[in-house]
Amino acid sequence: MSTGTLTGTTVTSSAAPRASKGPRRRTARRVLAAIATTVLLVIVAYPLIWLVLGSFKSQDEFLNNSVFALPESWSLDNYATAWTEGNLGTYIRNSVVAVFPSLALTIVLGVAAAFALQVMVWRGRNVVLFLFLAGIMVPAQMILLPLFTIYVRTGLTGTLWPLIITYTAIGLPLTVFMIATYFRGVPREIFEAAALDGAGALRTFLTIGFPLIRNAIFTVALVQFFFIWNDLLIALTFTSRDDLRTIQVGLLNFTGQFGQVQYGPTFAAISLNVLGTLAIYLVLNQRVMKGLTAGSVKG
Amino acid sequence: MNRVLGDRRAIVVLLGPALVLYSLVMLVPVVWSFGYTAFEGNAISGFHFVGLDNFRELVSDPKAHEALWFTVRFALVLTVVQVGAGYALALFYVFVLRRRSGLVRTLVFFPVVIPTVAVALLFQQLFEVAPRTGPVNQLLELVGLSPVDWFSAGGTSFVVLLLMETWRSMGFYAVLLYAGLIDIPEEMIESARLDGASWLALVRHIVVPLSLPVLLASLVFSINGTLKVFDSVVALTSGGPGSTTTPLTLYMFQTSFAYGQYGYGSTIALLLSVLCLLVTLVIFRSARRDATEA
Amino acid sequence: MTARTNTRRTTTVISAAAAAGALLLTGCSGSSDSSAGAEGSSAFSYLSFAENTSIQDTLTALSEDACSTENEAAPLEVTTQPQATYDQQLQLQSGQGALPTLFASGNSPLLAQELDDAGQLVDVGSELESLGKTDAIIPAAQSTIEAIYGDTTYVLPTEFNVEGIWYNKALFEDNEITPPTTWTELVDAATELAAAGITPLSADGKDGWPLTRLVGNYLYRTLGPDALQKVADGDAALTDPEYVAAAEAIADLGAEGFFGKSVGSIDYDGALNQFLTGDAAMFYMGSWALANFNDPAQNKIGAENIGFLPFPDVEGGAGTSSQLAANIGVPLAMADSAFDSGAKEWLGCIADNFGTQSLADQGVITGFASDVDASDLPPLTALVQEEIDRTDETVLWFEALFNPEAATTSQTNAQLLVTGKMSPEDFMAAVQRDLG
């Protein structure tokens, strides 16, 4: 029984029966819609609430009390443990240091490339565009081993550079593809007019191309951000030391030497992640929804 | 004018950095990786040429077959389920909640931004059966069913994986598809409704055709992601029990890094790439056919 | 922890990254790696598993007290690395010629062997001999080292663990069960306990290794101490009927429900907790679990209530229950490139004092001789110490001589074997296939 079928049935059951619209029917519909909405929100929110409650429990409570029990005390010990012993602070710093530079680079390089491929006119641009397109389909596994060799030979292991470089390159195909789609939607006359005014190609790009699709860039950046932020494969392969780990890799490691799981600190670490993400999300949410609803992925 | 938009130097400046980086980090390694498939060994033991042995191994290796089958099954089923759930939600937003859907959309979207590993750890706990009976199994007991040992077999682990991925992604697809539905003119729906069209007929003949482009984009997006699934599986089941939930991505990772077989690992990666290309091509072709029919 | 590295299936998977370091032995240029600590050659650098704190604590205690002189000449510097990526890190450093002076020798015995083949490790055995400290390593530990690594001793045994079945005395008495000495008696005891509604055997099926430990033990009892060496040498196969019989015996325990319900979902903590809260009567585990047994906060049944049984004899088998399964904890190796006079002094000091210090501070029994009086030890620890003193021949664990692939296959499929989702034949065939 998946959530899909559940919401599916609520949609049909709360659907408008044919034209008749008595006031009683309308109330019934309202109630049904309210119930469906409540069920949906419980499905989404309950696991998260349970998680936050769990982050206050001790190991003993985890092992011997009911899972629905409220925590016996609201102490922040688990959070302290997660932060200090779990090195969470370091992991977050690494994630930030690895993700944001790559994100900025991907966007700058990708937008410039998309402009050159979509707006400018030259022979062979379709071939290059296709090359970038192919990159969307190639799984990262295909390039893992050679990259590893390259980074070792160049002595980059032991730093965060391998992550930054790889993220930037892996983000390029989708960025180029999406931004190119936006440029396609811009009337060519705008660029041509600029060119007639005597602006050079680079100036046209900087003064007209870039500002024109600012919203689009924001949307693409968000999509890329979630991809890179949630990456496990690359981070797992190229971080060989604990002080280089990102959040995703760090979270996998909340186990002791014999496989024992410290539930409390693990839950606390997850909660911190969720709450942190929630904060970022709430700040940016309006932009996300607008960007996505603006039909960013129509292509 | 074309001199300006065809300015060689500007093209080099704009495209150069991206193309160089992309070539060095993606294109060259892809070719390199392709070369590995004809060798055996790793840097400790050295490489030696084995010709087509790795491909022969791939044909006869039961683990590879299992992983391929799992990957295909997972991608197909999950794509249908998560896009379906997202579509149902989008319809719900547009036709039931209407203008009041903003807050719900936001909340249901949220899980997609939580780190996957965190979600997986959470679901492990939710579906736990022993030593503690987790929330899901307690619910089952409440309604008089016996608790299920979810992670003890491939089939039930697969179900948990599906539920988890759907929980994570349905809000995301709902918002994507919502964007396609919101553009449908109200008048069309209203007039059809006055003609006495049933709800299902409405969806089938008006809503789906009009939102088809977005639906297809979602399908491509979904299948491309699900074929490459890695982090959710690693964090939730590590491919277990046994190797019943090991996709090609994970099998490749183990083969290369844990067992030190670079050549064979690259061969598995190649199989995965071919699979991704094939599926994308199939979808694009069928999409083109649909477009001409419509 | 060579013997029980496999922290969790997840970790096993992640160790994936570990072998990646393989590449690094190709000799790479310039290291940007500052943690190697090889710059100040006079420093005594120690690289440890992040998950293991007892060794670093003991070394730190030594540096402040018994080895303070050595520490002034060559100050101890501890760095840690999580187990999951430990091997990768080690190979990185070895490729750059920057191995630490002393280090945990990796997740699988094979890695230490590879490093030794590459001439990177100190022959600590002959170094101890030249220092006149040949009896620093106790005989039982020495024989275990030789069984795993062969004749050259290039690792130090920081622990010496014997493995066996811990049992709850009160539960045995309540159900009128005498501690079993043969396999048949063990099965009978389990049957009675199960009938009384008690989980007979608590086991961590999630990680799998505690289950395959039983398979290994059964093999050693039926076929004798060289059972798995023969497989490693290719003189026997796990698919031979006498080997499959061992997998079958353990699968039968599962089929009878002796591991309780959902053994595949029980992790290490859960299994330990089942035993220490009196829900399970028996628990197969190594003596490293003494730390938990001696902790009243975790142990709700009382330490005096726990007894120890060697894995029982199998009737008509070539092995005996006096051949305890054993391991040497985290084996430490020393890098040849960093072995200067300061390091040699340290080695001598460790040989003299590590065992005593570790037992006194941590209650951990090591492979080094110690002069702690048994009367000062918690009773359970003293009991294990006696067992060790009585033992002259030890056996290994199931995966000790396997390559990483076969070890992974064995441990990930163990739960399927005991839940009846995989036949003993298929289980052994899958492992054998990966042994190559």
Short mmCIF file of N, CA, C and O in Angstrom, two decimals, chain B residues 53-65 264, chain C residues 433:
data_model
loop_
_atom_site.label_atom_id
_atom_site.label_comp_id
_atom_site.label_asym_id
_atom_site.label_seq_id
_atom_site.Cartn_x
_atom_site.Cartn_y
_atom_site.Cartn_z
N ASP B 53 37.92 -11.23 -21.46
CA ASP B 53 37.58 -12.04 -20.28
C ASP B 53 36.56 -11.40 -19.37
O ASP B 53 35.67 -12.06 -18.85
N ASN B 54 36.70 -10.06 -19.17
CA ASN B 54 35.77 -9.39 -18.27
C ASN B 54 34.34 -9.47 -18.77
O ASN B 54 33.40 -9.59 -18.00
N PHE B 55 34.19 -9.40 -20.10
CA PHE B 55 32.85 -9.48 -20.66
C PHE B 55 32.29 -10.89 -20.54
O PHE B 55 31.11 -11.08 -20.28
N ARG B 56 33.19 -11.88 -20.69
CA ARG B 56 32.76 -13.26 -20.50
C ARG B 56 32.31 -13.47 -19.06
O ARG B 56 31.28 -14.09 -18.80
N GLU B 57 33.09 -12.90 -18.16
CA GLU B 57 32.74 -13.00 -16.73
C GLU B 57 31.37 -12.38 -16.48
O GLU B 57 30.54 -12.93 -15.77
N LEU B 58 31.12 -11.23 -17.11
CA LEU B 58 29.85 -10.52 -16.93
C LEU B 58 28.69 -11.39 -17.38
O LEU B 58 27.63 -11.41 -16.76
N VAL B 59 28.88 -12.12 -18.46
CA VAL B 59 27.82 -12.97 -18.99
C VAL B 59 27.52 -14.14 -18.06
O VAL B 59 26.38 -14.56 -17.91
N SER B 60 28.58 -14.63 -17.37
CA SER B 60 28.37 -15.84 -16.58
C SER B 60 28.24 -15.57 -15.08
O SER B 60 28.09 -16.51 -14.30
N ASP B 61 28.31 -14.30 -14.69
CA ASP B 61 28.35 -13.99 -13.26
C ASP B 61 26.95 -13.84 -12.68
O ASP B 61 26.25 -12.89 -13.00
N PRO B 62 26.54 -14.77 -11.82
CA PRO B 62 25.17 -14.68 -11.28
C PRO B 62 24.93 -13.39 -10.50
O PRO B 62 23.83 -12.85 -10.52
N LYS B 63 25.97 -12.88 -9.82
CA LYS B 63 25.79 -11.65 -9.05
C LYS B 63 25.47 -10.48 -9.96
O LYS B 63 24.65 -9.62 -9.63
N ALA B 64 26.14 -10.45 -11.12
CA ALA B 64 25.90 -9.35 -12.06
C ALA B 64 24.48 -9.42 -12.60
O ALA B 64 23.81 -8.40 -12.75
N HIS B 65 24.04 -10.64 -12.88
CA HIS B 65 22.67 -10.79 -13.39
C HIS B 65 21.66 -10.32 -12.36
O HIS B 65 20.70 -9.62 -12.67
N TYR B 264 37.05 -5.47 -14.05
CA TYR B 264 35.68 -5.97 -14.00
C TYR B 264 34.72 -4.89 -13.52
O TYR B 264 33.60 -4.77 -14.01
N ARG C 433 32.75 -19.67 -4.52
CA ARG C 433 32.89 -19.05 -5.84
C ARG C 433 33.76 -17.79 -5.74
O ARG C 433 34.58 -17.51 -6.61
#
